[in-house]
mmCIF file of the C-alpha atoms, coordinates in Angstrom:
data_MODEL
# 
_entry.id   MODEL 
# 
loop_
_atom_site.group_PDB 
_atom_site.id 
_atom_site.type_symbol 
_atom_site.label_atom_id 
_atom_site.label_alt_id 
_atom_site.label_comp_id 
_atom_site.label_asym_id 
_atom_site.label_entity_id 
_atom_site.label_seq_id 
_atom_site.pdbx_PDB_ins_code 
_atom_site.Cartn_x 
_atom_site.Cartn_y 
_atom_site.Cartn_z 
_atom_site.occupancy 
_atom_site.B_iso_or_equiv 
_atom_site.pdbx_formal_charge 
_atom_site.auth_seq_id 
_atom_site.auth_comp_id 
_atom_site.auth_asym_id 
_atom_site.auth_atom_id 
_atom_site.pdbx_PDB_model_num 
ATOM 1   C CA . MET A 1 1   ? 163.345 64.014 108.051 1.00 0.00 ? 1   MET A CA 1 
ATOM 2   C CA . SER A 1 2   ? 160.402 65.181 110.147 1.00 0.00 ? 2   SER A CA 1 
ATOM 3   C CA . GLU A 1 3   ? 160.022 64.302 113.808 1.00 0.00 ? 3   GLU A CA 1 
ATOM 4   C CA . ASN A 1 4   ? 156.847 62.334 113.039 1.00 0.00 ? 4   ASN A CA 1 
ATOM 5   C CA . VAL A 1 5   ? 158.602 60.157 110.449 1.00 0.00 ? 5   VAL A CA 1 
ATOM 6   C CA . GLY A 1 6   ? 161.511 59.585 112.823 1.00 0.00 ? 6   GLY A CA 1 
ATOM 7   C CA . ARG A 1 7   ? 159.108 58.546 115.557 1.00 0.00 ? 7   ARG A CA 1 
ATOM 8   C CA . TRP A 1 8   ? 157.265 56.276 113.123 1.00 0.00 ? 8   TRP A CA 1 
ATOM 9   C CA . LEU A 1 9   ? 160.525 54.570 112.133 1.00 0.00 ? 9   LEU A CA 1 
ATOM 10  C CA . ARG A 1 10  ? 161.569 54.043 115.751 1.00 0.00 ? 10  ARG A CA 1 
ATOM 11  C CA . ASP A 1 11  ? 158.125 52.649 116.607 1.00 0.00 ? 11  ASP A CA 1 
ATOM 12  C CA . GLU A 1 12  ? 158.196 50.256 113.638 1.00 0.00 ? 12  GLU A CA 1 
ATOM 13  C CA . ILE A 1 13  ? 161.587 48.832 114.640 1.00 0.00 ? 13  ILE A CA 1 
ATOM 14  C CA . GLU A 1 14  ? 160.388 48.683 118.246 1.00 0.00 ? 14  GLU A CA 1 
ATOM 15  C CA . ASN A 1 15  ? 157.252 46.766 117.202 1.00 0.00 ? 15  ASN A CA 1 
ATOM 16  C CA . ALA A 1 16  ? 159.326 44.273 115.205 1.00 0.00 ? 16  ALA A CA 1 
ATOM 17  C CA . ILE A 1 17  ? 161.496 43.623 118.273 1.00 0.00 ? 17  ILE A CA 1 
ATOM 18  C CA . LEU A 1 18  ? 158.567 43.199 120.646 1.00 0.00 ? 18  LEU A CA 1 
ATOM 19  C CA . SER A 1 19  ? 156.739 40.880 118.242 1.00 0.00 ? 19  SER A CA 1 
ATOM 20  C CA . ASN A 1 20  ? 159.870 38.701 118.026 1.00 0.00 ? 20  ASN A CA 1 
ATOM 21  C CA . GLU A 1 21  ? 160.323 39.396 114.321 1.00 0.00 ? 21  GLU A CA 1 
ATOM 22  C CA . PHE A 1 22  ? 163.762 40.597 115.406 1.00 0.00 ? 22  PHE A CA 1 
ATOM 23  C CA . GLU A 1 23  ? 164.749 38.033 118.017 1.00 0.00 ? 23  GLU A CA 1 
ATOM 24  C CA . PRO A 1 24  ? 167.073 38.561 121.011 1.00 0.00 ? 24  PRO A CA 1 
ATOM 25  C CA . GLY A 1 25  ? 170.691 38.459 119.885 1.00 0.00 ? 25  GLY A CA 1 
ATOM 26  C CA . ALA A 1 26  ? 169.840 39.411 116.281 1.00 0.00 ? 26  ALA A CA 1 
ATOM 27  C CA . ARG A 1 27  ? 172.011 42.034 114.620 1.00 0.00 ? 27  ARG A CA 1 
ATOM 28  C CA . LEU A 1 28  ? 170.089 44.939 113.122 1.00 0.00 ? 28  LEU A CA 1 
ATOM 29  C CA . ASP A 1 29  ? 171.785 45.984 109.903 1.00 0.00 ? 29  ASP A CA 1 
ATOM 30  C CA . GLU A 1 30  ? 171.339 49.685 109.107 1.00 0.00 ? 30  GLU A CA 1 
ATOM 31  C CA . THR A 1 31  ? 171.341 49.159 105.336 1.00 0.00 ? 31  THR A CA 1 
ATOM 32  C CA . VAL A 1 32  ? 168.752 46.370 105.498 1.00 0.00 ? 32  VAL A CA 1 
ATOM 33  C CA . LEU A 1 33  ? 166.496 48.465 107.720 1.00 0.00 ? 33  LEU A CA 1 
ATOM 34  C CA . ALA A 1 34  ? 166.912 51.533 105.508 1.00 0.00 ? 34  ALA A CA 1 
ATOM 35  C CA . ASN A 1 35  ? 165.848 49.537 102.448 1.00 0.00 ? 35  ASN A CA 1 
ATOM 36  C CA . ARG A 1 36  ? 162.927 47.951 104.272 1.00 0.00 ? 36  ARG A CA 1 
ATOM 37  C CA . PHE A 1 37  ? 161.483 51.259 105.446 1.00 0.00 ? 37  PHE A CA 1 
ATOM 38  C CA . GLY A 1 38  ? 162.451 53.351 102.439 1.00 0.00 ? 38  GLY A CA 1 
ATOM 39  C CA . VAL A 1 39  ? 164.673 55.793 104.292 1.00 0.00 ? 39  VAL A CA 1 
ATOM 40  C CA . SER A 1 40  ? 168.376 56.630 104.429 1.00 0.00 ? 40  SER A CA 1 
ATOM 41  C CA . ARG A 1 41  ? 170.742 55.108 106.980 1.00 0.00 ? 41  ARG A CA 1 
ATOM 42  C CA . THR A 1 42  ? 170.900 58.319 109.040 1.00 0.00 ? 42  THR A CA 1 
ATOM 43  C CA . PRO A 1 43  ? 167.358 58.129 110.536 1.00 0.00 ? 43  PRO A CA 1 
ATOM 44  C CA . VAL A 1 44  ? 167.836 54.381 111.037 1.00 0.00 ? 44  VAL A CA 1 
ATOM 45  C CA . ARG A 1 45  ? 170.999 55.072 113.020 1.00 0.00 ? 45  ARG A CA 1 
ATOM 46  C CA . GLU A 1 46  ? 169.169 57.705 115.077 1.00 0.00 ? 46  GLU A CA 1 
ATOM 47  C CA . ALA A 1 47  ? 166.298 55.295 115.778 1.00 0.00 ? 47  ALA A CA 1 
ATOM 48  C CA . LEU A 1 48  ? 168.708 52.578 116.890 1.00 0.00 ? 48  LEU A CA 1 
ATOM 49  C CA . MET A 1 49  ? 170.455 55.025 119.206 1.00 0.00 ? 49  MET A CA 1 
ATOM 50  C CA . GLN A 1 50  ? 167.097 55.848 120.804 1.00 0.00 ? 50  GLN A CA 1 
ATOM 51  C CA . LEU A 1 51  ? 166.348 52.143 121.245 1.00 0.00 ? 51  LEU A CA 1 
ATOM 52  C CA . ASP A 1 52  ? 169.814 51.656 122.737 1.00 0.00 ? 52  ASP A CA 1 
ATOM 53  C CA . ALA A 1 53  ? 169.029 54.395 125.272 1.00 0.00 ? 53  ALA A CA 1 
ATOM 54  C CA . ILE A 1 54  ? 165.965 52.510 126.540 1.00 0.00 ? 54  ILE A CA 1 
ATOM 55  C CA . GLY A 1 55  ? 167.625 49.084 126.560 1.00 0.00 ? 55  GLY A CA 1 
ATOM 56  C CA . LEU A 1 56  ? 165.859 47.368 123.642 1.00 0.00 ? 56  LEU A CA 1 
ATOM 57  C CA . VAL A 1 57  ? 169.072 47.150 121.625 1.00 0.00 ? 57  VAL A CA 1 
ATOM 58  C CA . GLU A 1 58  ? 172.738 47.444 122.468 1.00 0.00 ? 58  GLU A CA 1 
ATOM 59  C CA . ILE A 1 59  ? 175.176 49.127 120.114 1.00 0.00 ? 59  ILE A CA 1 
ATOM 60  C CA . ARG A 1 60  ? 178.405 47.114 120.232 1.00 0.00 ? 60  ARG A CA 1 
ATOM 61  C CA . PRO A 1 61  ? 181.802 47.820 118.702 1.00 0.00 ? 61  PRO A CA 1 
ATOM 62  C CA . ARG A 1 62  ? 182.237 46.106 115.294 1.00 0.00 ? 62  ARG A CA 1 
ATOM 63  C CA . ARG A 1 63  ? 178.810 44.445 115.565 1.00 0.00 ? 63  ARG A CA 1 
ATOM 64  C CA . GLY A 1 64  ? 176.465 47.403 115.486 1.00 0.00 ? 64  GLY A CA 1 
ATOM 65  C CA . ALA A 1 65  ? 173.009 47.185 117.074 1.00 0.00 ? 65  ALA A CA 1 
ATOM 66  C CA . VAL A 1 66  ? 172.022 43.883 118.667 1.00 0.00 ? 66  VAL A CA 1 
ATOM 67  C CA . VAL A 1 67  ? 168.549 43.092 120.073 1.00 0.00 ? 67  VAL A CA 1 
ATOM 68  C CA . ILE A 1 68  ? 168.455 42.752 123.867 1.00 0.00 ? 68  ILE A CA 1 
ATOM 69  C CA . ASP A 1 69  ? 165.934 40.751 125.893 1.00 0.00 ? 69  ASP A CA 1 
ATOM 70  C CA . PRO A 1 70  ? 165.518 42.300 129.377 1.00 0.00 ? 70  PRO A CA 1 
ATOM 71  C CA . GLY A 1 71  ? 163.241 39.441 130.473 1.00 0.00 ? 71  GLY A CA 1 
ATOM 72  C CA . PRO A 1 72  ? 159.892 39.599 132.320 1.00 0.00 ? 72  PRO A CA 1 
ATOM 73  C CA . HIS A 1 73  ? 161.449 39.950 135.796 1.00 0.00 ? 73  HIS A CA 1 
ATOM 74  C CA . ARG A 1 74  ? 163.435 43.038 134.823 1.00 0.00 ? 74  ARG A CA 1 
ATOM 75  C CA . ILE A 1 75  ? 160.379 44.612 133.184 1.00 0.00 ? 75  ILE A CA 1 
ATOM 76  C CA . TYR A 1 76  ? 158.302 43.901 136.284 1.00 0.00 ? 76  TYR A CA 1 
ATOM 77  C CA . GLU A 1 77  ? 160.929 45.573 138.478 1.00 0.00 ? 77  GLU A CA 1 
ATOM 78  C CA . MET A 1 78  ? 160.941 48.676 136.287 1.00 0.00 ? 78  MET A CA 1 
ATOM 79  C CA . PHE A 1 79  ? 157.149 48.964 136.442 1.00 0.00 ? 79  PHE A CA 1 
ATOM 80  C CA . GLU A 1 80  ? 157.310 48.491 140.213 1.00 0.00 ? 80  GLU A CA 1 
ATOM 81  C CA . VAL A 1 81  ? 159.686 51.449 140.595 1.00 0.00 ? 81  VAL A CA 1 
ATOM 82  C CA . MET A 1 82  ? 157.762 53.518 138.044 1.00 0.00 ? 82  MET A CA 1 
ATOM 83  C CA . ALA A 1 83  ? 154.558 53.050 140.049 1.00 0.00 ? 83  ALA A CA 1 
ATOM 84  C CA . GLU A 1 84  ? 156.228 54.420 143.172 1.00 0.00 ? 84  GLU A CA 1 
ATOM 85  C CA . LEU A 1 85  ? 157.720 57.397 141.340 1.00 0.00 ? 85  LEU A CA 1 
ATOM 86  C CA . GLU A 1 86  ? 154.409 58.228 139.673 1.00 0.00 ? 86  GLU A CA 1 
ATOM 87  C CA . GLY A 1 87  ? 152.597 57.930 142.981 1.00 0.00 ? 87  GLY A CA 1 
ATOM 88  C CA . LEU A 1 88  ? 155.002 60.409 144.545 1.00 0.00 ? 88  LEU A CA 1 
ATOM 89  C CA . ALA A 1 89  ? 154.624 62.788 141.589 1.00 0.00 ? 89  ALA A CA 1 
ATOM 90  C CA . GLY A 1 90  ? 150.854 62.660 141.913 1.00 0.00 ? 90  GLY A CA 1 
ATOM 91  C CA . SER A 1 91  ? 150.983 63.264 145.649 1.00 0.00 ? 91  SER A CA 1 
ATOM 92  C CA . LEU A 1 92  ? 153.245 66.300 145.246 1.00 0.00 ? 92  LEU A CA 1 
ATOM 93  C CA . ALA A 1 93  ? 151.169 67.607 142.325 1.00 0.00 ? 93  ALA A CA 1 
ATOM 94  C CA . ALA A 1 94  ? 148.045 67.495 144.513 1.00 0.00 ? 94  ALA A CA 1 
ATOM 95  C CA . ARG A 1 95  ? 149.821 69.535 147.203 1.00 0.00 ? 95  ARG A CA 1 
ATOM 96  C CA . ARG A 1 96  ? 151.617 71.991 144.907 1.00 0.00 ? 96  ARG A CA 1 
ATOM 97  C CA . LEU A 1 97  ? 149.246 72.422 141.971 1.00 0.00 ? 97  LEU A CA 1 
ATOM 98  C CA . ASP A 1 98  ? 149.186 75.892 140.455 1.00 0.00 ? 98  ASP A CA 1 
ATOM 99  C CA . GLU A 1 99  ? 147.133 77.285 137.565 1.00 0.00 ? 99  GLU A CA 1 
ATOM 100 C CA . LYS A 1 100 ? 149.795 76.399 134.985 1.00 0.00 ? 100 LYS A CA 1 
ATOM 101 C CA . GLY A 1 101 ? 149.866 72.799 136.154 1.00 0.00 ? 101 GLY A CA 1 
ATOM 102 C CA . ARG A 1 102 ? 146.082 72.579 136.229 1.00 0.00 ? 102 ARG A CA 1 
ATOM 103 C CA . GLU A 1 103 ? 145.828 73.869 132.653 1.00 0.00 ? 103 GLU A CA 1 
ATOM 104 C CA . ALA A 1 104 ? 148.495 71.453 131.377 1.00 0.00 ? 104 ALA A CA 1 
ATOM 105 C CA . ILE A 1 105 ? 146.869 68.428 133.024 1.00 0.00 ? 105 ILE A CA 1 
ATOM 106 C CA . THR A 1 106 ? 143.416 69.467 131.786 1.00 0.00 ? 106 THR A CA 1 
ATOM 107 C CA . ALA A 1 107 ? 144.623 69.925 128.178 1.00 0.00 ? 107 ALA A CA 1 
ATOM 108 C CA . ALA A 1 108 ? 146.431 66.561 128.144 1.00 0.00 ? 108 ALA A CA 1 
ATOM 109 C CA . HIS A 1 109 ? 143.428 64.855 129.730 1.00 0.00 ? 109 HIS A CA 1 
ATOM 110 C CA . ARG A 1 110 ? 141.141 66.189 127.008 1.00 0.00 ? 110 ARG A CA 1 
ATOM 111 C CA . ARG A 1 111 ? 143.456 64.885 124.282 1.00 0.00 ? 111 ARG A CA 1 
ATOM 112 C CA . CYS A 1 112 ? 143.412 61.470 125.946 1.00 0.00 ? 112 CYS A CA 1 
ATOM 113 C CA . GLU A 1 113 ? 139.624 61.559 125.913 1.00 0.00 ? 113 GLU A CA 1 
ATOM 114 C CA . LEU A 1 114 ? 139.597 62.143 122.146 1.00 0.00 ? 114 LEU A CA 1 
ATOM 115 C CA . SER A 1 115 ? 142.106 59.409 121.268 1.00 0.00 ? 115 SER A CA 1 
ATOM 116 C CA . ALA A 1 116 ? 140.510 56.925 123.681 1.00 0.00 ? 116 ALA A CA 1 
ATOM 117 C CA . GLY A 1 117 ? 137.117 57.668 122.160 1.00 0.00 ? 117 GLY A CA 1 
ATOM 118 C CA . ALA A 1 118 ? 138.551 57.031 118.692 1.00 0.00 ? 118 ALA A CA 1 
ATOM 119 C CA . GLY A 1 119 ? 140.028 53.704 119.852 1.00 0.00 ? 119 GLY A CA 1 
ATOM 120 C CA . ASP A 1 120 ? 143.456 54.757 118.547 1.00 0.00 ? 120 ASP A CA 1 
ATOM 121 C CA . SER A 1 121 ? 145.943 53.055 120.888 1.00 0.00 ? 121 SER A CA 1 
ATOM 122 C CA . ASP A 1 122 ? 149.047 54.584 119.302 1.00 0.00 ? 122 ASP A CA 1 
ATOM 123 C CA . ALA A 1 123 ? 147.643 58.133 119.411 1.00 0.00 ? 123 ALA A CA 1 
ATOM 124 C CA . TYR A 1 124 ? 146.423 57.513 122.957 1.00 0.00 ? 124 TYR A CA 1 
ATOM 125 C CA . TYR A 1 125 ? 149.897 56.378 123.970 1.00 0.00 ? 125 TYR A CA 1 
ATOM 126 C CA . TYR A 1 126 ? 151.421 59.735 123.028 1.00 0.00 ? 126 TYR A CA 1 
ATOM 127 C CA . ASP A 1 127 ? 148.541 61.692 124.561 1.00 0.00 ? 127 ASP A CA 1 
ATOM 128 C CA . ASN A 1 128 ? 148.893 59.531 127.675 1.00 0.00 ? 128 ASN A CA 1 
ATOM 129 C CA . GLU A 1 129 ? 152.612 60.305 127.746 1.00 0.00 ? 129 GLU A CA 1 
ATOM 130 C CA . ALA A 1 130 ? 151.821 64.042 127.714 1.00 0.00 ? 130 ALA A CA 1 
ATOM 131 C CA . PHE A 1 131 ? 149.294 63.508 130.520 1.00 0.00 ? 131 PHE A CA 1 
ATOM 132 C CA . HIS A 1 132 ? 151.839 61.811 132.763 1.00 0.00 ? 132 HIS A CA 1 
ATOM 133 C CA . LYS A 1 133 ? 154.509 64.399 131.935 1.00 0.00 ? 133 LYS A CA 1 
ATOM 134 C CA . ALA A 1 134 ? 152.074 67.140 132.944 1.00 0.00 ? 134 ALA A CA 1 
ATOM 135 C CA . ILE A 1 135 ? 151.725 65.448 136.352 1.00 0.00 ? 135 ILE A CA 1 
ATOM 136 C CA . TYR A 1 136 ? 155.513 65.169 136.700 1.00 0.00 ? 136 TYR A CA 1 
ATOM 137 C CA . ALA A 1 137 ? 155.855 68.887 135.959 1.00 0.00 ? 137 ALA A CA 1 
ATOM 138 C CA . ALA A 1 138 ? 153.019 69.738 138.364 1.00 0.00 ? 138 ALA A CA 1 
ATOM 139 C CA . SER A 1 139 ? 154.963 68.051 141.185 1.00 0.00 ? 139 SER A CA 1 
ATOM 140 C CA . ARG A 1 140 ? 157.349 71.023 140.916 1.00 0.00 ? 140 ARG A CA 1 
ATOM 141 C CA . SER A 1 141 ? 160.301 68.780 141.715 1.00 0.00 ? 141 SER A CA 1 
ATOM 142 C CA . ASP A 1 142 ? 162.861 68.988 138.928 1.00 0.00 ? 142 ASP A CA 1 
ATOM 143 C CA . PHE A 1 143 ? 164.753 65.931 140.140 1.00 0.00 ? 143 PHE A CA 1 
ATOM 144 C CA . LEU A 1 144 ? 161.625 63.786 140.409 1.00 0.00 ? 144 LEU A CA 1 
ATOM 145 C CA . GLU A 1 145 ? 160.477 64.980 136.985 1.00 0.00 ? 145 GLU A CA 1 
ATOM 146 C CA . GLU A 1 146 ? 163.837 63.931 135.497 1.00 0.00 ? 146 GLU A CA 1 
ATOM 147 C CA . GLN A 1 147 ? 163.725 60.484 137.130 1.00 0.00 ? 147 GLN A CA 1 
ATOM 148 C CA . CYS A 1 148 ? 160.129 59.871 136.073 1.00 0.00 ? 148 CYS A CA 1 
ATOM 149 C CA . ALA A 1 149 ? 160.831 60.926 132.487 1.00 0.00 ? 149 ALA A CA 1 
ATOM 150 C CA . GLN A 1 150 ? 163.939 58.734 132.288 1.00 0.00 ? 150 GLN A CA 1 
ATOM 151 C CA . LEU A 1 151 ? 162.190 55.567 133.487 1.00 0.00 ? 151 LEU A CA 1 
ATOM 152 C CA . HIS A 1 152 ? 159.093 56.400 131.431 1.00 0.00 ? 152 HIS A CA 1 
ATOM 153 C CA . ARG A 1 153 ? 161.327 56.328 128.323 1.00 0.00 ? 153 ARG A CA 1 
ATOM 154 C CA . ARG A 1 154 ? 162.714 52.922 129.337 1.00 0.00 ? 154 ARG A CA 1 
ATOM 155 C CA . LEU A 1 155 ? 159.201 51.524 129.706 1.00 0.00 ? 155 LEU A CA 1 
ATOM 156 C CA . ARG A 1 156 ? 157.766 53.145 126.565 1.00 0.00 ? 156 ARG A CA 1 
ATOM 157 C CA . PRO A 1 157 ? 157.619 49.973 124.425 1.00 0.00 ? 157 PRO A CA 1 
ATOM 158 C CA . TYR A 1 158 ? 155.865 47.959 127.119 1.00 0.00 ? 158 TYR A CA 1 
ATOM 159 C CA . ARG A 1 159 ? 153.409 50.713 127.997 1.00 0.00 ? 159 ARG A CA 1 
ATOM 160 C CA . ARG A 1 160 ? 152.467 50.928 124.319 1.00 0.00 ? 160 ARG A CA 1 
ATOM 161 C CA . LEU A 1 161 ? 151.857 47.172 124.267 1.00 0.00 ? 161 LEU A CA 1 
ATOM 162 C CA . GLN A 1 162 ? 149.682 47.371 127.371 1.00 0.00 ? 162 GLN A CA 1 
ATOM 163 C CA . LEU A 1 163 ? 147.354 49.797 125.629 1.00 0.00 ? 163 LEU A CA 1 
ATOM 164 C CA . ARG A 1 164 ? 146.622 47.249 122.897 1.00 0.00 ? 164 ARG A CA 1 
ATOM 165 C CA . VAL A 1 165 ? 145.114 44.787 125.362 1.00 0.00 ? 165 VAL A CA 1 
ATOM 166 C CA . ARG A 1 166 ? 141.339 44.604 124.950 1.00 0.00 ? 166 ARG A CA 1 
ATOM 167 C CA . ASN A 1 167 ? 139.418 47.330 126.833 1.00 0.00 ? 167 ASN A CA 1 
ATOM 168 C CA . ARG A 1 168 ? 142.633 48.837 128.213 1.00 0.00 ? 168 ARG A CA 1 
ATOM 169 C CA . LEU A 1 169 ? 142.064 52.237 126.541 1.00 0.00 ? 169 LEU A CA 1 
ATOM 170 C CA . SER A 1 170 ? 138.694 52.797 128.191 1.00 0.00 ? 170 SER A CA 1 
ATOM 171 C CA . THR A 1 171 ? 139.973 51.473 131.522 1.00 0.00 ? 171 THR A CA 1 
ATOM 172 C CA . SER A 1 172 ? 143.074 53.665 131.362 1.00 0.00 ? 172 SER A CA 1 
ATOM 173 C CA . PHE A 1 173 ? 141.051 56.786 130.622 1.00 0.00 ? 173 PHE A CA 1 
ATOM 174 C CA . ALA A 1 174 ? 138.603 56.043 133.445 1.00 0.00 ? 174 ALA A CA 1 
ATOM 175 C CA . GLU A 1 175 ? 141.603 55.767 135.775 1.00 0.00 ? 175 GLU A CA 1 
ATOM 176 C CA . HIS A 1 176 ? 142.865 59.125 134.454 1.00 0.00 ? 176 HIS A CA 1 
ATOM 177 C CA . CYS A 1 177 ? 139.537 60.726 135.371 1.00 0.00 ? 177 CYS A CA 1 
ATOM 178 C CA . ALA A 1 178 ? 139.847 59.562 138.985 1.00 0.00 ? 178 ALA A CA 1 
ATOM 179 C CA . ILE A 1 179 ? 143.504 60.693 139.128 1.00 0.00 ? 179 ILE A CA 1 
ATOM 180 C CA . VAL A 1 180 ? 142.623 64.170 137.849 1.00 0.00 ? 180 VAL A CA 1 
ATOM 181 C CA . ASP A 1 181 ? 139.798 64.472 140.400 1.00 0.00 ? 181 ASP A CA 1 
ATOM 182 C CA . ALA A 1 182 ? 142.155 63.544 143.258 1.00 0.00 ? 182 ALA A CA 1 
ATOM 183 C CA . ILE A 1 183 ? 144.908 65.933 142.174 1.00 0.00 ? 183 ILE A CA 1 
ATOM 184 C CA . PHE A 1 184 ? 142.496 68.821 141.616 1.00 0.00 ? 184 PHE A CA 1 
ATOM 185 C CA . ALA A 1 185 ? 140.883 68.137 145.010 1.00 0.00 ? 185 ALA A CA 1 
ATOM 186 C CA . GLY A 1 186 ? 144.297 68.371 146.670 1.00 0.00 ? 186 GLY A CA 1 
ATOM 187 C CA . ASP A 1 187 ? 144.062 64.781 147.956 1.00 0.00 ? 187 ASP A CA 1 
ATOM 188 C CA . GLY A 1 188 ? 147.713 63.695 147.823 1.00 0.00 ? 188 GLY A CA 1 
ATOM 189 C CA . GLU A 1 189 ? 147.237 60.256 149.363 1.00 0.00 ? 189 GLU A CA 1 
ATOM 190 C CA . GLU A 1 190 ? 144.409 59.350 146.999 1.00 0.00 ? 190 GLU A CA 1 
ATOM 191 C CA . ALA A 1 191 ? 146.398 60.618 144.003 1.00 0.00 ? 191 ALA A CA 1 
ATOM 192 C CA . ARG A 1 192 ? 149.356 58.494 145.121 1.00 0.00 ? 192 ARG A CA 1 
ATOM 193 C CA . ARG A 1 193 ? 147.190 55.393 145.539 1.00 0.00 ? 193 ARG A CA 1 
ATOM 194 C CA . LEU A 1 194 ? 145.472 55.815 142.187 1.00 0.00 ? 194 LEU A CA 1 
ATOM 195 C CA . LEU A 1 195 ? 148.683 56.423 140.231 1.00 0.00 ? 195 LEU A CA 1 
ATOM 196 C CA . ARG A 1 196 ? 150.433 53.457 141.825 1.00 0.00 ? 196 ARG A CA 1 
ATOM 197 C CA . ALA A 1 197 ? 147.520 51.225 140.823 1.00 0.00 ? 197 ALA A CA 1 
ATOM 198 C CA . HIS A 1 198 ? 147.334 52.811 137.354 1.00 0.00 ? 198 HIS A CA 1 
ATOM 199 C CA . VAL A 1 199 ? 151.003 52.244 136.516 1.00 0.00 ? 199 VAL A CA 1 
ATOM 200 C CA . GLY A 1 200 ? 151.760 49.029 138.400 1.00 0.00 ? 200 GLY A CA 1 
ATOM 201 C CA . ILE A 1 201 ? 151.316 45.717 136.607 1.00 0.00 ? 201 ILE A CA 1 
ATOM 202 C CA . GLN A 1 202 ? 150.010 42.941 138.813 1.00 0.00 ? 202 GLN A CA 1 
ATOM 203 C CA . GLY A 1 203 ? 148.317 39.597 138.191 1.00 0.00 ? 203 GLY A CA 1 
ATOM 204 C CA . GLU A 1 204 ? 146.339 39.478 134.968 1.00 0.00 ? 204 GLU A CA 1 
ATOM 205 C CA . ARG A 1 205 ? 147.773 42.755 133.663 1.00 0.00 ? 205 ARG A CA 1 
ATOM 206 C CA . PHE A 1 206 ? 151.318 41.391 133.860 1.00 0.00 ? 206 PHE A CA 1 
ATOM 207 C CA . SER A 1 207 ? 150.371 38.079 132.246 1.00 0.00 ? 207 SER A CA 1 
ATOM 208 C CA . ASP A 1 208 ? 148.577 40.000 129.479 1.00 0.00 ? 208 ASP A CA 1 
ATOM 209 C CA . LEU A 1 209 ? 151.696 42.071 128.871 1.00 0.00 ? 209 LEU A CA 1 
ATOM 210 C CA . VAL A 1 210 ? 153.951 39.013 128.696 1.00 0.00 ? 210 VAL A CA 1 
ATOM 211 C CA . ALA A 1 211 ? 151.497 37.303 126.318 1.00 0.00 ? 211 ALA A CA 1 
ATOM 212 C CA . SER A 1 212 ? 151.444 40.361 124.049 1.00 0.00 ? 212 SER A CA 1 
ATOM 213 C CA . MET A 1 213 ? 155.234 40.182 123.878 1.00 0.00 ? 213 MET A CA 1 
ATOM 214 C CA . GLY A 1 214 ? 154.977 36.738 122.346 1.00 0.00 ? 214 GLY A CA 1 
ATOM 215 C CA . ALA A 1 215 ? 156.241 35.047 125.538 1.00 0.00 ? 215 ALA A CA 1 
ATOM 216 C CA . ARG A 1 216 ? 159.711 36.479 124.967 1.00 0.00 ? 216 ARG A CA 1 
# 
C-alpha cells in the first residue's frame, strides 16, 4: 500500500474520532474498519499504531484500540509548550541560517502559498508541516528538532482542524510571510515572537478549535 493511501486511511480514522463519530471509550475493530475503507487489516493496524503514538487511541491488551479523549485542558497545555519550542526554533534559525536552510524554508513557503491560494486545507496542512520542519532543521539543534517534531506529531489532528476554521488558511499564510521575513533578516527575537503567536491558541482561536471538535 502506498504512503499516500496509508496517510489517507490514518486521516480518515482521525477525522472520525475528532468529529465524535468514534466516541471516547469506543473500541475500534480492525475488521470493521478494513471493510469500511476497503483495505486489508494490515494498513488499518498500522494507522491505529500511528494514532496510538500521538495519543488519540490507546492499544490495550485483549481490547485492541480504544479511543482516548485528552480533553481541552491537555490540548491547550500541548499547544502552550509547542509555541515555546517553535519560538526557540525560529530564534535559533534566524541566528544560524545557512544557504541550505534558506532554500528549504523558501521552497516550503512557496508550496504553502499554492495550497493556501487553492483553499485546500488538507494540502496546506502537509505543506505547512514541511514549512515548520524546515525551520526546526534551520535551528541546527538536533535535540530541539527532535522535540519539536515529536510534539508536532502529537498535535497533528488539532492543527489540521484549526486550518478548517474560516479564513484561517489566509491568516496562517500571512503569518508565515512575516516569520520568513524575520528569520531571513536575522531578527531572532521577532522570529520567536511571531512563531509563538502563530502556534499558540488563545481566546477565540481556542474556542474555535474546541467547537470544531464537537465540544468533546
